[in-house]
XYZ file of N, CA and C in Angstrom:
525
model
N 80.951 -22.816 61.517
C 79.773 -22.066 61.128
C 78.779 -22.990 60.441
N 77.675 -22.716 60.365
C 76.562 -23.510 60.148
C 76.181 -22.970 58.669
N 76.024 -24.319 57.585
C 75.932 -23.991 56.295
C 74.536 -22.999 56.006
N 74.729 -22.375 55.030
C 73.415 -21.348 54.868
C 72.676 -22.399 54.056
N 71.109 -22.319 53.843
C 70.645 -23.086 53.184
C 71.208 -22.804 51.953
N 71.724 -21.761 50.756
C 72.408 -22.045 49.562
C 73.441 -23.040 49.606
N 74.194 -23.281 50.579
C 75.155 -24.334 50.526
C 74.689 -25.477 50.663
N 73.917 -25.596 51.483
C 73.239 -27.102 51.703
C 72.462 -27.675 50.209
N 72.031 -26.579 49.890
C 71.514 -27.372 48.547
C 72.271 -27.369 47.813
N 73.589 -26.599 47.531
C 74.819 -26.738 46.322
C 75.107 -28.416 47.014
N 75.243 -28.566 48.248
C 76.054 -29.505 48.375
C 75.488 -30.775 48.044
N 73.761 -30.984 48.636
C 72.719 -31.779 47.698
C 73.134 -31.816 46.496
N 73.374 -31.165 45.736
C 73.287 -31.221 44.364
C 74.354 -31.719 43.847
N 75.563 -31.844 44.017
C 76.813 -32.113 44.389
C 76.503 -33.468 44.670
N 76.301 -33.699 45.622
C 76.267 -35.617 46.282
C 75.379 -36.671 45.186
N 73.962 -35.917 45.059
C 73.190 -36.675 43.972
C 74.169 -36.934 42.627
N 74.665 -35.509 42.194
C 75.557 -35.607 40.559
C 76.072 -36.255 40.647
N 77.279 -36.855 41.672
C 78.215 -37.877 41.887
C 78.048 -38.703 42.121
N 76.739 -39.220 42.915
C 76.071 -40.724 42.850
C 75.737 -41.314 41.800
N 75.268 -40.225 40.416
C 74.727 -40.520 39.525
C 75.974 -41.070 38.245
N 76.990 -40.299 38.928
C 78.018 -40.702 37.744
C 79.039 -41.985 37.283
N 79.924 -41.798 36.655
C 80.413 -43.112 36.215
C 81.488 -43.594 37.306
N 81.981 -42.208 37.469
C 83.137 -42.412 39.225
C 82.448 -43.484 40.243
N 81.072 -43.169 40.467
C 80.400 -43.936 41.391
C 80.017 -45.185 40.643
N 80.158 -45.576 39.941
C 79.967 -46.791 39.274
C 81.319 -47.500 39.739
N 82.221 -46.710 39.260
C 83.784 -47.589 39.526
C 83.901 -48.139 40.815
N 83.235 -47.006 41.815
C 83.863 -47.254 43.173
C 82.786 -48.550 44.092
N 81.674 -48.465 42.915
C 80.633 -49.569 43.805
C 81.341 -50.985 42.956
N 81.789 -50.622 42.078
C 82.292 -51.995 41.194
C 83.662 -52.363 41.887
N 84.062 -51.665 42.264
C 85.778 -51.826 43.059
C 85.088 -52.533 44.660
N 86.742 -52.322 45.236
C 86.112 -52.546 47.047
C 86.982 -51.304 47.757
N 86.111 -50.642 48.665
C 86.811 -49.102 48.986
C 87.916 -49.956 50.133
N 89.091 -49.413 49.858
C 89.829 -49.869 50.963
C 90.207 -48.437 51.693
N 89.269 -47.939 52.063
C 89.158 -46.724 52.931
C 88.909 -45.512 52.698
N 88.223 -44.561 53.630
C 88.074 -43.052 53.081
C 89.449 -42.866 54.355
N 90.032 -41.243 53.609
C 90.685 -40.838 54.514
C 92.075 -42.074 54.822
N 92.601 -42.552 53.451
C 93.464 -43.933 53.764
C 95.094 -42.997 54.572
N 95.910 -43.481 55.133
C 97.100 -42.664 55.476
C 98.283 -43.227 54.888
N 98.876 -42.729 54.497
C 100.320 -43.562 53.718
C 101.267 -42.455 54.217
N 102.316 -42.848 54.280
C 103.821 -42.388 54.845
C 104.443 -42.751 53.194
N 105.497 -41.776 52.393
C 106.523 -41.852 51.478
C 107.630 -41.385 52.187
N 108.975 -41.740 51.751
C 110.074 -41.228 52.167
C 110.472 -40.744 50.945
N 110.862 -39.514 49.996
C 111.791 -39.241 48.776
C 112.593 -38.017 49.096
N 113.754 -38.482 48.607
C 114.720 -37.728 49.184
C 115.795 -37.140 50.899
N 115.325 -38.514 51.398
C 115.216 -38.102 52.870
C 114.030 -37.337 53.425
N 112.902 -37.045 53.152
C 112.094 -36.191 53.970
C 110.986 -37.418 54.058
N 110.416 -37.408 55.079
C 109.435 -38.498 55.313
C 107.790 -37.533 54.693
N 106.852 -38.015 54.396
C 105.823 -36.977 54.004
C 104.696 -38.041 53.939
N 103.727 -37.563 54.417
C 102.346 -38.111 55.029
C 101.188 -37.473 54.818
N 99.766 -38.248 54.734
C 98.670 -37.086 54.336
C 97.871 -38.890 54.782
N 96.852 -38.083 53.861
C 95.724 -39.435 53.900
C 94.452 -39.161 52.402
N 94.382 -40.243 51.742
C 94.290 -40.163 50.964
C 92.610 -40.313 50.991
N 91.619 -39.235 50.267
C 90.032 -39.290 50.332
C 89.266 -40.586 50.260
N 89.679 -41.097 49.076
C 88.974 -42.599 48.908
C 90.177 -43.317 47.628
N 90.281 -44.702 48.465
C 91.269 -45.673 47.550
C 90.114 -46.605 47.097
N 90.332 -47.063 46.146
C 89.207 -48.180 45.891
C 90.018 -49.009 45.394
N 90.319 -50.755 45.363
C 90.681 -51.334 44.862
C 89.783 -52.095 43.534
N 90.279 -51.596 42.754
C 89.688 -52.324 41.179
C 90.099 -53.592 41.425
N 90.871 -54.396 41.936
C 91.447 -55.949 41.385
C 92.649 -55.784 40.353
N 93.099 -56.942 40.271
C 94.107 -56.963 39.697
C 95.291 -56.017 39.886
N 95.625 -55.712 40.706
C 96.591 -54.819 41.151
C 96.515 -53.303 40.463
N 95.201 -53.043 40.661
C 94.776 -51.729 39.964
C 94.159 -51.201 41.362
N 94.124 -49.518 41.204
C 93.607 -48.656 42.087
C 93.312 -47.781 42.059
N 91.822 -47.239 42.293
C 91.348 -46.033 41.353
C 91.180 -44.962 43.380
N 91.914 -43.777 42.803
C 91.920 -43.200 44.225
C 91.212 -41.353 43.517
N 90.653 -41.308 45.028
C 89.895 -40.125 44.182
C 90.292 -39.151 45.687
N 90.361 -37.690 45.123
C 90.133 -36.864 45.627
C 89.331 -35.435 45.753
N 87.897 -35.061 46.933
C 87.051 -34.045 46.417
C 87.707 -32.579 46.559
N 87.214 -32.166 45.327
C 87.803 -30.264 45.992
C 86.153 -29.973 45.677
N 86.214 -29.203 47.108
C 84.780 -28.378 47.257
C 85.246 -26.960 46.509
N 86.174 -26.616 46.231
C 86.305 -25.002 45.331
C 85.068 -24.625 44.506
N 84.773 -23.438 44.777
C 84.090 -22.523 43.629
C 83.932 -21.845 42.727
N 83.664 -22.816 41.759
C 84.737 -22.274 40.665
C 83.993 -21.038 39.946
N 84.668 -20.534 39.378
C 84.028 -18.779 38.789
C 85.068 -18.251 37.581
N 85.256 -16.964 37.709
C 85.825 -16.069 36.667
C 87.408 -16.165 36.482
N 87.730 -17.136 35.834
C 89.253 -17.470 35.684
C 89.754 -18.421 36.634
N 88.586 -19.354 36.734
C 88.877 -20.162 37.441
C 88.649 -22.018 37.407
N 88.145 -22.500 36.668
C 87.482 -23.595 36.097
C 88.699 -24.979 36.718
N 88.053 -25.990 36.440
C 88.367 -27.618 37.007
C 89.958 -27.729 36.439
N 89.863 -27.546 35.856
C 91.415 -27.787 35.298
C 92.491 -26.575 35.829
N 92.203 -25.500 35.896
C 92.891 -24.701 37.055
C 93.271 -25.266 38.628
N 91.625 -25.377 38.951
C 91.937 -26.110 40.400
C 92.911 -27.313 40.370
N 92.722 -28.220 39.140
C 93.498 -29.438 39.178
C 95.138 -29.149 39.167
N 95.617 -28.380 38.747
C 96.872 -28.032 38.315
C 97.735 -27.517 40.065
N 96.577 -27.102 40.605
C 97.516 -26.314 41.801
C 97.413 -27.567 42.635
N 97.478 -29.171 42.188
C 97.682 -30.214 43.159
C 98.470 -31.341 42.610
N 99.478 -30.516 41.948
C 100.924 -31.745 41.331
C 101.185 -32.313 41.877
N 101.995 -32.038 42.924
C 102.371 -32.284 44.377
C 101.741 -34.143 44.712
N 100.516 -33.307 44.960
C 99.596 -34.046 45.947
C 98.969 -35.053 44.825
N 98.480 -35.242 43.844
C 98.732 -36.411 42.710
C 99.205 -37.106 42.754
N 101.090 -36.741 42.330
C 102.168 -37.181 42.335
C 102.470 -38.153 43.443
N 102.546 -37.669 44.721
C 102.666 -38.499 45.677
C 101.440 -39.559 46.072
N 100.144 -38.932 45.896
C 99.677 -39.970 46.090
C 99.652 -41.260 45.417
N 99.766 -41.405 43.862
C 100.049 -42.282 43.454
C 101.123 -42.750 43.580
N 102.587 -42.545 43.940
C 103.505 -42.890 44.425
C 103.335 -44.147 45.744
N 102.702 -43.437 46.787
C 101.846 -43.898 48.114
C 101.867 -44.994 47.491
N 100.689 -44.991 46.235
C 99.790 -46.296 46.304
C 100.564 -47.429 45.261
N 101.719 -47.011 44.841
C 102.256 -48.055 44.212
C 103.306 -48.488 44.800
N 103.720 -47.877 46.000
C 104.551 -48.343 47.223
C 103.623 -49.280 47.498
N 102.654 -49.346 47.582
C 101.916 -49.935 49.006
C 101.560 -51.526 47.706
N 101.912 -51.322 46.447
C 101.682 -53.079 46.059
C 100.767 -52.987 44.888
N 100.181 -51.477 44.328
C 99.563 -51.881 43.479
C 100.181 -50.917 41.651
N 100.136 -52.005 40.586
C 100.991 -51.283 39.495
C 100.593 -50.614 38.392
N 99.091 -50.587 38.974
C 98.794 -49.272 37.932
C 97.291 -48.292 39.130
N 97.496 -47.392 38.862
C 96.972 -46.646 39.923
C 96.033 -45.675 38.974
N 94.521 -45.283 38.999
C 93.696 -44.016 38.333
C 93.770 -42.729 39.281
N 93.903 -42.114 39.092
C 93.995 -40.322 39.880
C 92.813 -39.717 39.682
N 91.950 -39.627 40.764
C 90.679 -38.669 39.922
C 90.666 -37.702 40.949
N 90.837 -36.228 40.219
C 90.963 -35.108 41.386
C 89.297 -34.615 40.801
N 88.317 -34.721 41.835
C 86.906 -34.909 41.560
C 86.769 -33.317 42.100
N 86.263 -32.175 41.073
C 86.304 -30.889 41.630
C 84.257 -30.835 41.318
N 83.895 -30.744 42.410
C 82.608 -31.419 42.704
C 81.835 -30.014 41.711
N 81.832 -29.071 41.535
C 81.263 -27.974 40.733
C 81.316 -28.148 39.439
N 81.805 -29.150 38.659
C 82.105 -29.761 37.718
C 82.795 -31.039 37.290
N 81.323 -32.011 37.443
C 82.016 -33.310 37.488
C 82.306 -33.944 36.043
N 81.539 -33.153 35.063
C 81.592 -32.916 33.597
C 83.419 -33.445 33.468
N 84.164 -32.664 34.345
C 85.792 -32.160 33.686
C 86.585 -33.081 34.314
N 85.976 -34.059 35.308
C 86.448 -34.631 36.109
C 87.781 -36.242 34.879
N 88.728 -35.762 34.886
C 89.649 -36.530 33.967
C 90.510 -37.742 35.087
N 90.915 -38.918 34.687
C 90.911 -39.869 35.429
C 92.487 -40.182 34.745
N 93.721 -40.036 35.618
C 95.167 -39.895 35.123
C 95.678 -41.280 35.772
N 96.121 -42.487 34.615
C 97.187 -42.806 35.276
C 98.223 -43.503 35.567
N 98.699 -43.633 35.739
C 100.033 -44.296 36.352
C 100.312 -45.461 36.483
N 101.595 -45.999 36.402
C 101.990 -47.412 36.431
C 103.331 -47.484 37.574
N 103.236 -49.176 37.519
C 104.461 -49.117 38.458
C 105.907 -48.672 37.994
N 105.534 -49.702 36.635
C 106.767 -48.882 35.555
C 107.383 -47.298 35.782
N 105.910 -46.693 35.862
C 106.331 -44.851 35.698
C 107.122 -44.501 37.255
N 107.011 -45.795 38.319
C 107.559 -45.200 40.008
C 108.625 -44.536 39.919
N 109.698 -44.463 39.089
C 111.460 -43.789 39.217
C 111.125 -42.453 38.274
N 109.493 -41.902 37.315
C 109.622 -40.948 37.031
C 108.794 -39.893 38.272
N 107.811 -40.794 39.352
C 106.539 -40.247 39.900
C 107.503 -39.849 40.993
N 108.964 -40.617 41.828
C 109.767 -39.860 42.903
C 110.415 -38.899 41.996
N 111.012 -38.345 40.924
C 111.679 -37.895 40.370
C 110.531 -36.490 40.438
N 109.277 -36.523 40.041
C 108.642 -35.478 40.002
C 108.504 -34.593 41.308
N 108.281 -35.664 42.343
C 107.724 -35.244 43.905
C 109.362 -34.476 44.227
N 110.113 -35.076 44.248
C 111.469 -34.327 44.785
C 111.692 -33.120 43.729
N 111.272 -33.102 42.650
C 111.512 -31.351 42.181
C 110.599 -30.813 42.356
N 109.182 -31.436 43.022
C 108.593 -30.662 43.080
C 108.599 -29.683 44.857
N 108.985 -30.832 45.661
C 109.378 -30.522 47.039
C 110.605 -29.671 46.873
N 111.779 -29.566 45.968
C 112.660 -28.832 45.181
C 111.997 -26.954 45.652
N 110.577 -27.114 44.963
C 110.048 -25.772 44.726
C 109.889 -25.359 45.999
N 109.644 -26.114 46.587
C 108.598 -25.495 47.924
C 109.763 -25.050 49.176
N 111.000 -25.843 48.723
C 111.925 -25.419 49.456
C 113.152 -24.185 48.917
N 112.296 -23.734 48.127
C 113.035 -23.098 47.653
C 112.647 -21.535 48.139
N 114.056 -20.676 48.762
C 113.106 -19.749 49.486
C 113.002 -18.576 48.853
N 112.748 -18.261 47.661
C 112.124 -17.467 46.981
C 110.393 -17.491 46.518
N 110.066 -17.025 47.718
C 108.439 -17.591 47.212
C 107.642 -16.181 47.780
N 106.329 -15.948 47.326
C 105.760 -14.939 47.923
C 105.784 -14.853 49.492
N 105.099 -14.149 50.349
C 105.023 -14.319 51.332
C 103.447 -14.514 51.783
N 103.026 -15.343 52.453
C 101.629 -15.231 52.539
C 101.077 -14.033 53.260
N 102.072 -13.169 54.075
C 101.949 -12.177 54.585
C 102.827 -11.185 54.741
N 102.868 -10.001 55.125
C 103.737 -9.356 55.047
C 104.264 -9.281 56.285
N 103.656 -9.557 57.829
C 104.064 -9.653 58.824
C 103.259 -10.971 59.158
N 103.961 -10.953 60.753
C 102.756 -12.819 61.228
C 102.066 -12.550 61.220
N 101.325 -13.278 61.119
C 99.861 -13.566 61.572
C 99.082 -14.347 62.630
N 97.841 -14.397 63.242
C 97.687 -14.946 64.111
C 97.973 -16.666 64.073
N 97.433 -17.021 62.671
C 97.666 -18.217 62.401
C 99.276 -18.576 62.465
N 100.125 -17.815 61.840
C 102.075 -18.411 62.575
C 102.104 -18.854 63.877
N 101.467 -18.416 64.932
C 101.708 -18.856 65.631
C 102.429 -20.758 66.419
N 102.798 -21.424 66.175
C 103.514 -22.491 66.106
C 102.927 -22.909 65.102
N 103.239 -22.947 63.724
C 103.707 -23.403 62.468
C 105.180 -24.020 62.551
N 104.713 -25.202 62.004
C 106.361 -25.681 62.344
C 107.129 -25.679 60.547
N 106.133 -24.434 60.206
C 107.012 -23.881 58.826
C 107.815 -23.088 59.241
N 107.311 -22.465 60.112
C 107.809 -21.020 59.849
C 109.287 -20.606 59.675
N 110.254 -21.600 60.764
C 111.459 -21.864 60.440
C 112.313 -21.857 59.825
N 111.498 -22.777 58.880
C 111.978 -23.825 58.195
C 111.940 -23.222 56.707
N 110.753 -22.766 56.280
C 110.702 -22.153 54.698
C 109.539 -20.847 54.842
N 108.976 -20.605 55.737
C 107.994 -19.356 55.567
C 108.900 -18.158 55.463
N 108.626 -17.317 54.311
C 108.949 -15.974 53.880
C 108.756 -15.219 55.017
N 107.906 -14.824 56.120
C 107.759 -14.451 56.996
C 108.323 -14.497 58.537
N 109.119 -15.536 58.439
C 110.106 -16.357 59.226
C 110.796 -14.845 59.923
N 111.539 -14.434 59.274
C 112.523 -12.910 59.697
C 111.099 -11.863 60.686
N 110.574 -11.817 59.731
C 109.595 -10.543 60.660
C 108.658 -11.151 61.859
N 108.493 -12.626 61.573
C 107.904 -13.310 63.312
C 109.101 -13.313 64.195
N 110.184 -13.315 64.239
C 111.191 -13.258 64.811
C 111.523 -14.237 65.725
């Protein structure tokens, strides 16, 4: 679908704020070693993959990696909410990136509606045996099959989910 002009200018407004800020200072002072970078982890036997928004290498075996959430934030809902529902995805990514050679890593989960809150977390190589320790209880949760159901029957979207199997609550009633 084609943005309405209110979005186009939220999103203007959005791109300028973040050009203007100190994040964008880091990342013109660093060297981007990619948008969209891909890293493979193995913890616990499960192999797990994504790709990471922007890595920037600071030097010195430092790495400031950022990720945007376009969310809208509103009534019980603010930057530090959004930040919280991406442990997971933190966790591993800095994991990723201290596999890959570098021993202290910055986390910036950049929630673009508030770059004010935007907090910069992070990590060492030292912390690697607590950052797999987190990801496997946290993969712990997700396999755990007491969870809501996103639906009460399938949906069009189940259709080949290669969850559904495997951990979707809905699994029994797609049959």
């Amino acid at each position: 679908l084609p943005a309405s002009p209110a979005d186009a200018e939220r999103a203007e407004r959005q791109v300028a704020a973040l050009l203007e800020g100190d994040l964008a200072a880091r990342v013109r002072a660093g060297r981007a070693r990619g948008a969209e970078r891909p890293f493979a982890v193995v913890v616990d036997g499960v192999l797990l993959t994504g790709a990471i928004d922007l890595m920037v290498d600071e030097g010195d075996g430092r790495a400031l990696l950022l990720d945007w959430k376009t969310h809208t934030l509103g009534a019980g809902r603010d930057a530090g909410a959004v930040g919280a529902e991406y442990e997971l995805q933190r966790a591993l990514y800095a994991l990723a990136a201290i596999e890959s050679g570098h021993r202290e890593v910055g986390l910036a989960w950049v929630v673009l509606d508030d770059l004010a809150a935007t907090r910069v977390e992070v990590v060492t190589a030292a912390g690697a045996g607590g950052l797999r320790g987190r990801v496997a209880a946290l993969l712990d949760r997700v396999r755990d099959p007491v969870r809501p159901a996103a639906a009460a029957v399938p949906q069009p979207f189940c259709s080949g989910c290669p969850g559904l199997d495997a951990m979707c609550p809905v699994a029994g009633a797609a049959g």
